Coordinates of C-alpha atoms in Angstrom, one line a residue:
X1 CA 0.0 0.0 0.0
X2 CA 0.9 3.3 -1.2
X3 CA 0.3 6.7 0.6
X4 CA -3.3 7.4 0.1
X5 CA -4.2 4.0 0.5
X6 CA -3.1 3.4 3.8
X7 CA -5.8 3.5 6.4
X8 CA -4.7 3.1 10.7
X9 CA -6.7 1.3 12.8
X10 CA -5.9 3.0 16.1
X11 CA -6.5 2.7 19.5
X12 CA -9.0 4.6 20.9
X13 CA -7.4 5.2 24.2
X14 CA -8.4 8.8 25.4
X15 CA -12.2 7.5 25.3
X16 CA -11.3 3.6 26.2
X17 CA -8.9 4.0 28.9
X18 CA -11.6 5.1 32.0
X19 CA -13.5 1.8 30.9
X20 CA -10.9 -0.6 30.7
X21 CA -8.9 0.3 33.6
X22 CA -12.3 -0.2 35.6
X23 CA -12.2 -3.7 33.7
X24 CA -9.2 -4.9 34.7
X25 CA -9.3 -3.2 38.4
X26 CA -12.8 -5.4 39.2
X27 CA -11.3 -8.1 37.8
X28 CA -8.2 -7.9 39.6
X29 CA -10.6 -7.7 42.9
X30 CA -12.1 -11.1 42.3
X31 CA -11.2 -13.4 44.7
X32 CA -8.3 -15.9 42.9
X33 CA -9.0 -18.6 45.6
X34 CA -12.1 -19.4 44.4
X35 CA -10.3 -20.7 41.0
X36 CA -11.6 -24.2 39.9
X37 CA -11.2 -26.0 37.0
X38 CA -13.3 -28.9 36.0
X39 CA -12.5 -31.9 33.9
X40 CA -13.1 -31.5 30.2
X41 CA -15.0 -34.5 28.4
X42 CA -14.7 -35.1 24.7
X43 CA -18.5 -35.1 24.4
X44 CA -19.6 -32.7 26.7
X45 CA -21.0 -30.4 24.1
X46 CA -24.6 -30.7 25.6
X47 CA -23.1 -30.0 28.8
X48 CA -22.0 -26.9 28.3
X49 CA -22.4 -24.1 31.1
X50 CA -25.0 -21.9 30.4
X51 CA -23.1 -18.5 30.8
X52 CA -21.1 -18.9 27.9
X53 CA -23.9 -18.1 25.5
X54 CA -22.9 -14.7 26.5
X55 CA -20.3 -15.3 24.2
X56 CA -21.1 -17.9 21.7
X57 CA -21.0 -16.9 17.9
X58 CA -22.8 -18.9 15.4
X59 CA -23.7 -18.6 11.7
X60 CA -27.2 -17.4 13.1
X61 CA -26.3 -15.0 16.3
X62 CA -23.3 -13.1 16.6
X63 CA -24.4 -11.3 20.3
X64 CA -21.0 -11.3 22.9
X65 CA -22.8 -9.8 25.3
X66 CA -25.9 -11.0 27.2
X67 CA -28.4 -9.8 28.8
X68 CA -29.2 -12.1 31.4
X69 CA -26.3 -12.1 33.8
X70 CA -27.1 -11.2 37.3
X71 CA -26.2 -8.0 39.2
X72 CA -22.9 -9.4 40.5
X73 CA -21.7 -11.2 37.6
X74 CA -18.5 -9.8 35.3
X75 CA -18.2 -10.5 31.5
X76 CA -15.1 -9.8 30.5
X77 CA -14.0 -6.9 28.3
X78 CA -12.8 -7.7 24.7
X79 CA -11.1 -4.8 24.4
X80 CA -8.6 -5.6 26.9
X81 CA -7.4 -8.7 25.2
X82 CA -6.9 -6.3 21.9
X83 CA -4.6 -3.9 24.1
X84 CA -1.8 -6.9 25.3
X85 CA -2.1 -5.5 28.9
X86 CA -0.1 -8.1 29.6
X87 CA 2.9 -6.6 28.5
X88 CA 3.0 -3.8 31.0
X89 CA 3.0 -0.2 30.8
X90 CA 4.5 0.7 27.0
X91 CA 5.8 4.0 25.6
X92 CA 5.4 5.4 22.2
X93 CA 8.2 5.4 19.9
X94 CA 8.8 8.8 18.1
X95 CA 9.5 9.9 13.9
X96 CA 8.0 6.9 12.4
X97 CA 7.1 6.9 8.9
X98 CA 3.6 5.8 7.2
X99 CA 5.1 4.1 4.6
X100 CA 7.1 4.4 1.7
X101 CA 6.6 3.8 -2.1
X102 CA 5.2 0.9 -3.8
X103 CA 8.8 -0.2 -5.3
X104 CA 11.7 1.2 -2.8
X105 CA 14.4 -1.2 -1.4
X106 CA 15.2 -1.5 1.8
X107 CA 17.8 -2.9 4.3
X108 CA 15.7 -3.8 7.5
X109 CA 16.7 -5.9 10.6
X110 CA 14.3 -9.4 10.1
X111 CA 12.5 -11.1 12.2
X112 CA 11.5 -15.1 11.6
X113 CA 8.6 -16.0 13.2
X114 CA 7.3 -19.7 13.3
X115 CA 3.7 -20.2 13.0
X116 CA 2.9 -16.2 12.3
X117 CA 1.9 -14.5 9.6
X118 CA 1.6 -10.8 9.2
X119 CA -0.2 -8.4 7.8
X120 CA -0.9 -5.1 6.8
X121 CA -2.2 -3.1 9.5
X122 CA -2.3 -6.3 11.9
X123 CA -0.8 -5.7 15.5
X124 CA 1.9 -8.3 16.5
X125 CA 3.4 -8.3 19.8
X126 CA 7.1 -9.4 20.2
X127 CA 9.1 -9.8 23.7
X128 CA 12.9 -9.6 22.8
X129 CA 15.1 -11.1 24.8
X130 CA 18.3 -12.2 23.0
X131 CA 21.1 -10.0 22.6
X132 CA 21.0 -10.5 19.2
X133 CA 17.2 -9.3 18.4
X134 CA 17.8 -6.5 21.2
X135 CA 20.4 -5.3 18.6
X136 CA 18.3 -5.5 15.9
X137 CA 15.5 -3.5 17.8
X138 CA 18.2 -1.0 19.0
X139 CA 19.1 -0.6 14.8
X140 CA 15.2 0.0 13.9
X141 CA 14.7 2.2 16.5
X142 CA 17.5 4.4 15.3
X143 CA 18.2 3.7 11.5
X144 CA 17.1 6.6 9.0
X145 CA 15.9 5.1 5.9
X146 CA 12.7 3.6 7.9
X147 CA 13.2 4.4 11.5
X148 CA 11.1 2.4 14.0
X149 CA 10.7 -0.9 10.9
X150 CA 11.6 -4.0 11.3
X151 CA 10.6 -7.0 8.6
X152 CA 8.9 -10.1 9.4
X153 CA 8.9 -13.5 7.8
X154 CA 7.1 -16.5 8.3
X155 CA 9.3 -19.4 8.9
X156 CA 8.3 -23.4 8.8
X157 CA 9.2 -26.5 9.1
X158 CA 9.6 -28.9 6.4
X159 CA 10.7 -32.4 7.7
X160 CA 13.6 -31.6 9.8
X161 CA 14.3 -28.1 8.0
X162 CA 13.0 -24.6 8.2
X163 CA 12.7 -22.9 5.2
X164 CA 11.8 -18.9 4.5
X165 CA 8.7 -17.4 3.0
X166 CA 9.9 -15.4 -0.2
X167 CA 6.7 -12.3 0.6
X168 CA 6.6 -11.0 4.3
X169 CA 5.6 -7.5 6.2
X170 CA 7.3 -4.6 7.2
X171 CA 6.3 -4.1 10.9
X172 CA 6.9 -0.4 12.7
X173 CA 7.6 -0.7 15.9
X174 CA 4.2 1.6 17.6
X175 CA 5.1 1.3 21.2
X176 CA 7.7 -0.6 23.4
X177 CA 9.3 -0.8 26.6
X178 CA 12.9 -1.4 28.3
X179 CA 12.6 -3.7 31.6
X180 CA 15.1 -3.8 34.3
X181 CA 16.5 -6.5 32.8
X182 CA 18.2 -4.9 29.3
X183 CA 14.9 -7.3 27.3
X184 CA 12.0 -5.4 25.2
X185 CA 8.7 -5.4 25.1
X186 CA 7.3 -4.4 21.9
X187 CA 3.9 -3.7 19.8
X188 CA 4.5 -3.4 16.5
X189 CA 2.3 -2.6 13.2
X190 CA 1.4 -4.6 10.2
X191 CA 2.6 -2.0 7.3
X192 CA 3.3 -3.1 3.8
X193 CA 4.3 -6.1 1.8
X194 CA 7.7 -6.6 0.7
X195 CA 9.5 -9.6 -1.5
X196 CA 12.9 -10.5 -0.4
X197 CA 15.9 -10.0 -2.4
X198 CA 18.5 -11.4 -0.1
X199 CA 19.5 -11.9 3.2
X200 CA 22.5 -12.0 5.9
X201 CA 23.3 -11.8 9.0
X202 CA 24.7 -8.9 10.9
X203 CA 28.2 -8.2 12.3
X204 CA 25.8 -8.3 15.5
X205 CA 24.8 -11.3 15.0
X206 CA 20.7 -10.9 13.8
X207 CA 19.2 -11.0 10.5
X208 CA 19.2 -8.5 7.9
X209 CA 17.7 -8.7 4.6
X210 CA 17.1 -6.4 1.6
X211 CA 13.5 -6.0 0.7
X212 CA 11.3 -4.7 -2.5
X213 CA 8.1 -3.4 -1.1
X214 CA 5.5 -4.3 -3.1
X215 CA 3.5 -1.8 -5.1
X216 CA 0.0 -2.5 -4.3
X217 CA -2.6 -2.2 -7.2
X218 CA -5.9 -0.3 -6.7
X219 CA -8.9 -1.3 -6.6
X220 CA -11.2 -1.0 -9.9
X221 CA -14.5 -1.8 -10.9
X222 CA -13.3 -3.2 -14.3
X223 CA -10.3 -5.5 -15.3
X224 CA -8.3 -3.4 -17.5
X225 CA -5.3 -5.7 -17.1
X226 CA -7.3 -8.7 -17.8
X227 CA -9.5 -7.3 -20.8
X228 CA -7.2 -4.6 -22.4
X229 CA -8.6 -0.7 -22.8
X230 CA -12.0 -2.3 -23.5
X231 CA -13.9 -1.4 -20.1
X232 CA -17.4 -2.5 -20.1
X233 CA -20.1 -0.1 -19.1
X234 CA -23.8 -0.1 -17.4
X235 CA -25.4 3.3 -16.9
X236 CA -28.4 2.6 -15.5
X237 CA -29.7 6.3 -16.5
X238 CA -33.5 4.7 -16.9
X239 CA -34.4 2.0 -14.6
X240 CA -37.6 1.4 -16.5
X241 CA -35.3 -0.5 -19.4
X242 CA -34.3 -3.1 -16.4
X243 CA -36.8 -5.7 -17.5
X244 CA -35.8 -5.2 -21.1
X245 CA -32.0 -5.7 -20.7
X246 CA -32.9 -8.8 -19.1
X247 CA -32.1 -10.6 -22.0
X248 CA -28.7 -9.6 -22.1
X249 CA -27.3 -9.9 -18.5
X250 CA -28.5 -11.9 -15.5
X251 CA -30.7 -10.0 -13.1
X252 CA -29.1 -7.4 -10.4
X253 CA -30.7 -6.1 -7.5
X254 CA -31.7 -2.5 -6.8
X255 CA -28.1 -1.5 -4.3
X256 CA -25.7 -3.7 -7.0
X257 CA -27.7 -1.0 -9.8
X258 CA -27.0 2.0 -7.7
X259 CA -23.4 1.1 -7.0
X260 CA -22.6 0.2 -10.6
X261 CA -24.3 3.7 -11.8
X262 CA -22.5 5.6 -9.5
X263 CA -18.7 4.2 -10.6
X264 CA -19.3 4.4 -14.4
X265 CA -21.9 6.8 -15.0
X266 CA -19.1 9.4 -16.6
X267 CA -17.8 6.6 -19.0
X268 CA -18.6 7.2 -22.3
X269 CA -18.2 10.9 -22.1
X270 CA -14.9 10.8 -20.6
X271 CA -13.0 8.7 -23.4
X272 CA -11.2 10.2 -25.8
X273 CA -11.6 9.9 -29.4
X274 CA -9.6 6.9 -30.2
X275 CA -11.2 5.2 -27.2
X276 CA -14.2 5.7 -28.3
X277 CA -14.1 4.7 -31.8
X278 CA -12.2 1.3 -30.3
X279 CA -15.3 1.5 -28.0
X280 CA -18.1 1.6 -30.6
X281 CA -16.0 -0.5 -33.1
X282 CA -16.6 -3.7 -30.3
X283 CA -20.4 -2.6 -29.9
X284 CA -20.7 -3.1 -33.9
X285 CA -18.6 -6.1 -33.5
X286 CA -21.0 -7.6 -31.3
X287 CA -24.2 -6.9 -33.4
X288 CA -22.2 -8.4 -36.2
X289 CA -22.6 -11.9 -34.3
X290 CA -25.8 -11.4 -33.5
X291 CA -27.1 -10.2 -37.1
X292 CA -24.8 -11.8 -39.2
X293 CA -24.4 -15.1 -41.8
X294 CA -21.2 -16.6 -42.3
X295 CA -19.0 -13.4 -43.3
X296 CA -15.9 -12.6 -42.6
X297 CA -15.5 -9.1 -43.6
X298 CA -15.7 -6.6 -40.8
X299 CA -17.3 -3.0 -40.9
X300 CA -15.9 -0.3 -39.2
X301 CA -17.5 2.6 -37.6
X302 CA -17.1 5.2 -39.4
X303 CA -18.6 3.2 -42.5
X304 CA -21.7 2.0 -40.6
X305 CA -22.3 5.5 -39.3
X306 CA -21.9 6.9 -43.1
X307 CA -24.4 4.6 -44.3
X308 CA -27.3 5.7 -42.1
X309 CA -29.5 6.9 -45.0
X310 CA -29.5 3.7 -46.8
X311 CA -32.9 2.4 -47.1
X312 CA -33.6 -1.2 -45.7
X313 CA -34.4 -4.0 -47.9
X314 CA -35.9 -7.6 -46.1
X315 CA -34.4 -9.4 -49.1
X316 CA -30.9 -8.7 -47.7
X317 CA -31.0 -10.1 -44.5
X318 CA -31.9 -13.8 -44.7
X319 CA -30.5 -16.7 -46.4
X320 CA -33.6 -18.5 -47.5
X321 CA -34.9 -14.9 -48.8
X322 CA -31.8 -13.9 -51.6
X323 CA -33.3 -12.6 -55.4
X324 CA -31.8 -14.8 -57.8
X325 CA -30.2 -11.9 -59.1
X326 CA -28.0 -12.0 -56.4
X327 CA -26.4 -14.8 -56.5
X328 CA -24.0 -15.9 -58.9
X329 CA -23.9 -19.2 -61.0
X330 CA -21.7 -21.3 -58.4
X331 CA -24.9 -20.4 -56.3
X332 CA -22.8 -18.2 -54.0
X333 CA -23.4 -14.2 -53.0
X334 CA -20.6 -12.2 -54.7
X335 CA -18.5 -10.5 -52.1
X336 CA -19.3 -6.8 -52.8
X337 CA -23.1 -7.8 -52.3
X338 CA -22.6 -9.4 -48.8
X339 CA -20.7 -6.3 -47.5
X340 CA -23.7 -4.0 -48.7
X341 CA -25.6 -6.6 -47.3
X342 CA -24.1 -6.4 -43.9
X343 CA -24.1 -2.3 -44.3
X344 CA -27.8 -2.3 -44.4
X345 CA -28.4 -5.0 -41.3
X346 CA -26.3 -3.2 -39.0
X347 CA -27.7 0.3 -40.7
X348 CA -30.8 -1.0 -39.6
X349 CA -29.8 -2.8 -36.6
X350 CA -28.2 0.1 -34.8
X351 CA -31.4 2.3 -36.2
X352 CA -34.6 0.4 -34.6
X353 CA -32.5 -0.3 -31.3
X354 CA -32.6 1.9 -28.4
X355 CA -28.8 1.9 -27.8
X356 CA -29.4 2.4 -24.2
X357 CA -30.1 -1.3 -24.2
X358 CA -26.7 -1.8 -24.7
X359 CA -25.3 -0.4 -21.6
X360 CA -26.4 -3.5 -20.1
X361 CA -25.2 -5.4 -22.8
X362 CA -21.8 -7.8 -22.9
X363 CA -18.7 -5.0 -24.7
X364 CA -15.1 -5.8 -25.1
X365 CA -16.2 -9.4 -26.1
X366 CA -17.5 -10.4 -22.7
X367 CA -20.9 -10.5 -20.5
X368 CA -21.0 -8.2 -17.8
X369 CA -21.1 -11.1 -15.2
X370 CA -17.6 -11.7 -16.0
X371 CA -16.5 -8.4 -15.0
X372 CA -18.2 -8.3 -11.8
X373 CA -16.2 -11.8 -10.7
X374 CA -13.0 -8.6 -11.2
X375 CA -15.4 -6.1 -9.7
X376 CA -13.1 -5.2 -6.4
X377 CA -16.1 -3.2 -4.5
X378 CA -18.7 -5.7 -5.6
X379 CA -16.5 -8.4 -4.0
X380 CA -15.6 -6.3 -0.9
X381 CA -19.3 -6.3 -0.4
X382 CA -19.8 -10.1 -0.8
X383 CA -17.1 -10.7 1.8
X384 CA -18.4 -8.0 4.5
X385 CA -21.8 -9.9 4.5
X386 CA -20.2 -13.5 4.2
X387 CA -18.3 -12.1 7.6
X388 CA -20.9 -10.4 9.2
X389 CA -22.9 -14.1 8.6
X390 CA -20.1 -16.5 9.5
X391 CA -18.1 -14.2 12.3
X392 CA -19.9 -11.3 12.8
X393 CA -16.8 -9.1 14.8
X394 CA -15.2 -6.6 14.1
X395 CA -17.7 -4.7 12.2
X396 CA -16.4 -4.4 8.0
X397 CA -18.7 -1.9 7.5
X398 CA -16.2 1.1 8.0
X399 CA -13.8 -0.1 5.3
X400 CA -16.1 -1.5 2.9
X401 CA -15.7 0.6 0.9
X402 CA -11.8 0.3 0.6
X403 CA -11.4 -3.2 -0.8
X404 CA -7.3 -3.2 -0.5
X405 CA -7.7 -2.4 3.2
X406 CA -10.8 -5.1 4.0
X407 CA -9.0 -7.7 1.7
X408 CA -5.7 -7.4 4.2
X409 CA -7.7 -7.2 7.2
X410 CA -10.3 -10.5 6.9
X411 CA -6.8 -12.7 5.5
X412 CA -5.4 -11.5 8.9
X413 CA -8.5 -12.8 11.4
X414 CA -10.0 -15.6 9.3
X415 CA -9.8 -18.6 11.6
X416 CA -7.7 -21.1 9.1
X417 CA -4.3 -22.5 9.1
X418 CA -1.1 -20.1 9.0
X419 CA -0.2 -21.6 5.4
X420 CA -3.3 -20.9 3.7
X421 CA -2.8 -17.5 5.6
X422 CA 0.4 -17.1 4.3
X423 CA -0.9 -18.4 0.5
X424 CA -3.7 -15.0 1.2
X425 CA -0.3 -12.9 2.0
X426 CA 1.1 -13.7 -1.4
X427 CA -1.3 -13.0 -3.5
X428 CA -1.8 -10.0 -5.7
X429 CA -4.1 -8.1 -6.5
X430 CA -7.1 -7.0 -4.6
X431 CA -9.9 -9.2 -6.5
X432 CA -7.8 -12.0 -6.2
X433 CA -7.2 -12.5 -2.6
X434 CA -10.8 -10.9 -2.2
X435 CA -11.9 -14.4 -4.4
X436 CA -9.8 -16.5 -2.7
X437 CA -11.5 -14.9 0.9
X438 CA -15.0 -15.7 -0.4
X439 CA -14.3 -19.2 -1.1
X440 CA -12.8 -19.9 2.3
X441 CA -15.2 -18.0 4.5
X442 CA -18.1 -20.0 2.4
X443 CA -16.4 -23.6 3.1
X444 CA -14.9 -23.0 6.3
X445 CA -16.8 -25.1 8.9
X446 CA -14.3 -27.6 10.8
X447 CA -10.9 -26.7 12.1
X448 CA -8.6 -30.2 12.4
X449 CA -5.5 -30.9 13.9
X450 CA -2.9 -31.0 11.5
X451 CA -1.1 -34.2 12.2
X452 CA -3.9 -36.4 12.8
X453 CA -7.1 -34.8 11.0
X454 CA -9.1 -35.1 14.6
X455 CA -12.1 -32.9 14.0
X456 CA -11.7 -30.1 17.1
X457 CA -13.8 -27.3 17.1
X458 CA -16.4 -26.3 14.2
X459 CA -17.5 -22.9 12.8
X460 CA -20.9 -22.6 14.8
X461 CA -18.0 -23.0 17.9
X462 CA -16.4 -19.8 17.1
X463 CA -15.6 -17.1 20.4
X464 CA -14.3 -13.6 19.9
X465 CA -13.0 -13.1 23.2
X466 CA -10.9 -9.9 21.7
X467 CA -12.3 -7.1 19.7
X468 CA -9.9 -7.7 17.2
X469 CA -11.7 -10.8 15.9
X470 CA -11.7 -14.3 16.2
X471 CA -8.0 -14.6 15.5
X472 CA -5.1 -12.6 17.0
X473 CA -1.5 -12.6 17.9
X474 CA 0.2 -12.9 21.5
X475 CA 3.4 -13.2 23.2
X476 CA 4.4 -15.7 26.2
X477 CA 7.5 -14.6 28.4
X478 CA 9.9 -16.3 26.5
X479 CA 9.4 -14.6 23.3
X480 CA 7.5 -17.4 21.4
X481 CA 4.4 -15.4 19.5
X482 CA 1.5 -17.7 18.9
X483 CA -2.0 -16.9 16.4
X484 CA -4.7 -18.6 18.3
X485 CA -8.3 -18.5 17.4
X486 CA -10.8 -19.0 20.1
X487 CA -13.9 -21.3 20.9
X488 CA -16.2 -22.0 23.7
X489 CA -15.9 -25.7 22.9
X490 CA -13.6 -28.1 21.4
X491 CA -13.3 -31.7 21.1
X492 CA -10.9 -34.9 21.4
X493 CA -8.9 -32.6 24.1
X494 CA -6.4 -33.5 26.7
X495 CA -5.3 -30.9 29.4
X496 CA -1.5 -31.2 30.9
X497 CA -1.0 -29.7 34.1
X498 CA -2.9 -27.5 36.9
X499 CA -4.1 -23.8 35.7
X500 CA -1.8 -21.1 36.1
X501 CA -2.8 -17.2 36.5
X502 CA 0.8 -16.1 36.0
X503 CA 1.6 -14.4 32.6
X504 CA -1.9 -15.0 31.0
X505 CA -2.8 -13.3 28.3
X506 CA -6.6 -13.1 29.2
X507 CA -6.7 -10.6 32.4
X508 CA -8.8 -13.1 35.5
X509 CA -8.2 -16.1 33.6
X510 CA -5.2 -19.4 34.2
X511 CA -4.3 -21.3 31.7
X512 CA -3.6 -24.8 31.2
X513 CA -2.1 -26.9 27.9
X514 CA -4.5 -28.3 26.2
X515 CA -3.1 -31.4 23.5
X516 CA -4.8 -33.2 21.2
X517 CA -6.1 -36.6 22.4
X518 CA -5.3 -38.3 19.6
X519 CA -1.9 -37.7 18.2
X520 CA -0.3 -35.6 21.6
X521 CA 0.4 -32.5 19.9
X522 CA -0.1 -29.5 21.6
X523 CA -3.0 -27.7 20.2
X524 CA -3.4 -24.9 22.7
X525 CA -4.5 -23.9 25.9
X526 CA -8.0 -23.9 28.0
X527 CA -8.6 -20.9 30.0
X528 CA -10.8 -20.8 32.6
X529 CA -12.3 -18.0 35.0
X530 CA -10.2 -17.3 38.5
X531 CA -13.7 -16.8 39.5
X532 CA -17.1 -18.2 38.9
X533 CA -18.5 -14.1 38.9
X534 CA -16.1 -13.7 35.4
X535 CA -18.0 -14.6 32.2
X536 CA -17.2 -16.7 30.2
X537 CA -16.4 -19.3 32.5
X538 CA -14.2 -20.7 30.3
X539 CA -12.8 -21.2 26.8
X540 CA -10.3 -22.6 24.2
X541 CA -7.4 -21.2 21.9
X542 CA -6.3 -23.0 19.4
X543 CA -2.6 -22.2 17.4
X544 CA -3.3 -21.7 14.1
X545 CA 0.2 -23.1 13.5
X546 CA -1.6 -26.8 14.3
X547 CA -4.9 -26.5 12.2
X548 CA -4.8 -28.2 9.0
X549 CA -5.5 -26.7 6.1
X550 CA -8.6 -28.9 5.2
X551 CA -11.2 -26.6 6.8
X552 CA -14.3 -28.4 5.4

């Protein structure tokens, strides 16, 4: 993304931070002894406690926060989990830039993370602790060509070696802070896409690679790289025609009309005067087909338009109907007659038709259906409603209408496996990964562990626990960052271990490891309520790193 396309999601602390400081203070009073955590069974999904359809997201119901608890009872605020409170107090880091151009090359400090994949204007939360990546931080912090940026890469394993993702992020370090004990904490910033060129390491020991940031296209209505200067038009000027132009496109709605008059209404009268006779010379081409016999002679414009005043003849349109006079002694129509012939039709073609029919009607050789699969704003629309259906939060429609940014920001909280993730990173062009989004948010119903194809959690299972949506990105003490998406219940689990408050990511709730029961891999954690006044009383997270990729 370029300058005017980028778009911040920022933190609305000045009218947030009253309201979750109260959060976590009541929180912090509940009473920790009380903590209890019950034994999970793999069929106890028509057991489940009642308080949690507070929370519960389906396909039908996407309401987080219910009505029905009782005076003294607690839900828990999403919009702490957004903020990483557990990170500590963090200061923000001064003379960063935006961005840069679509095309500059850069030398950034990189960062491999395993199981993570970033996005533009996703927030991803690091904890540095080796002397090496406090280096790196310490150059990003103070280099000039992108001050405060750092690049991320997904890394992955691939039998017993890791190998590099070739298209990664550029990350600007927001906010960060220095504990007592020389380590960082650090909330960084999803920026722009980059390809990498190269890579070394430091004299200081980290990673350094030079990068080609990728120079994002913008969204269009029409293909223009697909289909060549050819742009199809609708202008919907009389809406009385609709049931007439039937015959020539499938039926739209009255909002698709609207939003398809508004984006091309000034098409015709803005081309130029080679455009348009390349324009009208497709129109003519496409009445040829349909009023044409076997000719291959084409008319131009300007020879249609001179021949106006010709007179119409039925005799020269149909096969069956020639005068013998016509047709020479091999039985065949002479050349020089079928061009007349093909003067008058469209003459008289182009004369009895309203022409207003054919803003509706297929140009540049292809039906208008076809340009709307390229459409970037009709798609952006499809996948807001597909997400407002399937997950329901955050709300898409603020950016809506900004395709590149929606695009970026469903691939970076749709709850499916870090490699298809990573395969949505790659792609270009907004359409495309807007295509790609539809298909996925339309099949997506089971999440599976990855090594043994258990069946864990299913779509109507879905929790957003953070405002952020149903998929975000946290750091443990030790620096490992894991994407987790959440549920309120999961099957064929195994927990490992008592619950433990200490260093949880969910303010008033300990975690415990939660493996899969079949094949032993760690598939999360279960976190339960300190306190049986905190709603929900408990729920799963799930690393995306251990989802397969079959999501059906």
């Amino acid at each position: 993304m370029t300058g005017g396309n980028t778009y911040h999601y920022t933190y609305h602390y000045t009218y947030r931070i009253e309201r979750e400081r109260l959060q976590i203070e009541l929180i912090r009073e509940l009473d920790f002894e009380e903590l209890q955590v019950e034994e999970v069974e793999e069929d106890s999904s028509e057991d489940d406690d009642d308080d949690l359809a507070a929370f519960r997201v389906t396909s039908q119901s996407h309401t987080r926060l219910s009505d029905n608890l009782g005076a003294d009872e607690l839900i828990f605020n999403p919009d702490v989990a957004s903020l990483h409170t557990y990170l500590g107090e963090v200061e923000d880091t001064q003379n960063r830039i935006a961005s840069v151009d679509g095309g500059t090359v850069l030398k950034l400090p990189l960062f491999y993370l395993e199981g993570v994949v970033l996005f533009p204007e996703s927030t991803l939360p690091l904890r540095i602790i080796q002397s090496s990546f406090l280096a790196a931080v310490e150059r990003a912090l103070n280099q000039t060509n992108a001050p405060c940026t750092i690049g991320v890469i997904r890394v992955y394993r691939e039998g017993h070696q890791f190998k590099y993702a070739t298209v990664g992020t550029t990350a600007e370090i927001r906010q960060y802070r220095r504990l007592s004990d020389g380590s960082f904490n650090v909330i960084t910033r999803g920026q722009q896409r980059f390809r990498l060129k190269r890579r070394w390491t430091d004299v200081e020991g980290f990673p350094c690679g030079e990068v080609h940031i990728v120079d994002e296209d913008v969204p269009s209505r029409t293909p223009r790289d697909a289909f060549g200067k050819l742009v199809p038009i609708s202008n919907l000027r009389d809406r009385s025609d609709s049931s007439e132009m039937s015959i020539f496109t499938p039926h739209r709605d009255t909002d698709e009309q609207q939003s398809q008059a508004n984006s091309e209404e000034s098409f015709e009268s803005g081309l130029t005067l080679s455009e348009k006779r390349l324009h009208y010379s497709a129109l003519d081409s496409i009445m040829d087909d349909w009023t044409s016999v076997d000719d291959d002679q084409v008319v131009s414009t300007s020879n249609i338009q001179s021949s106006a005043s010709h007179s119409y003849s039925s005799k020269s349109i149909g096969c069956s109907g020639q005068d013998d006079k016509n047709v020479s002694a091999n039985g065949k129509i002479p050349v020089s007659q079928r061009k007349d012939q093909k003067h008058y039709r469209l003459t008289s073609f182009r004369e009895k038709t309203d022409l207003n029919r054919f803003r509706m009607a297929p140009r540049a050789f292809w039906p208008f259906w076809v340009y709307r699969m390229y459409d970037s704003y009709h798609l952006a629309q499809r996948a807001a409603d597909l997400w407002k259906q399937i997950v329901g939060v955050p709300n898409m429609e603020a950016v809506v209408n900004k395709p590149d940014i929606l695009s970026f920001f469903i691939a970076s909280k749709i709850p499916v496996s870090e490699s298809i993730r990573q395969e949505l990173l790659e792609i270009d062009g907004v359409s495309y990964r807007l295509h790609r989004e539809i298909e996925l948010l339309e099949s997506f119903d089971r999440v599976r562990c990855k090594h043994c194809q258990t069946v864990i959690a299913r779509r109507s299972d879905m929790l957003i626990i953070s405002n952020d949506g149903p998929l975000g990105a946290y750091v443990n003490p030790h620096g490992y960052v894991h994407e987790i998406m959440t549920f309120y219940k999961a099957n064929d689990i195994a927990l490992r271990g008592r619950p433990v408050l200490k260093d949880s990511w969910f303010p008033g709730y300990a975690w415990t490891i939660a493996n899969c029961a079949t094949c032993e891999t760690q598939l999360g954690w279960l976190f339960t309520a300190a306190n049986k006044k905190l709603k929900p009383s408990s729920f799963w997270a799930v690393r995306s790193s251990q989802v397969a990729d079959d999501m059906r």
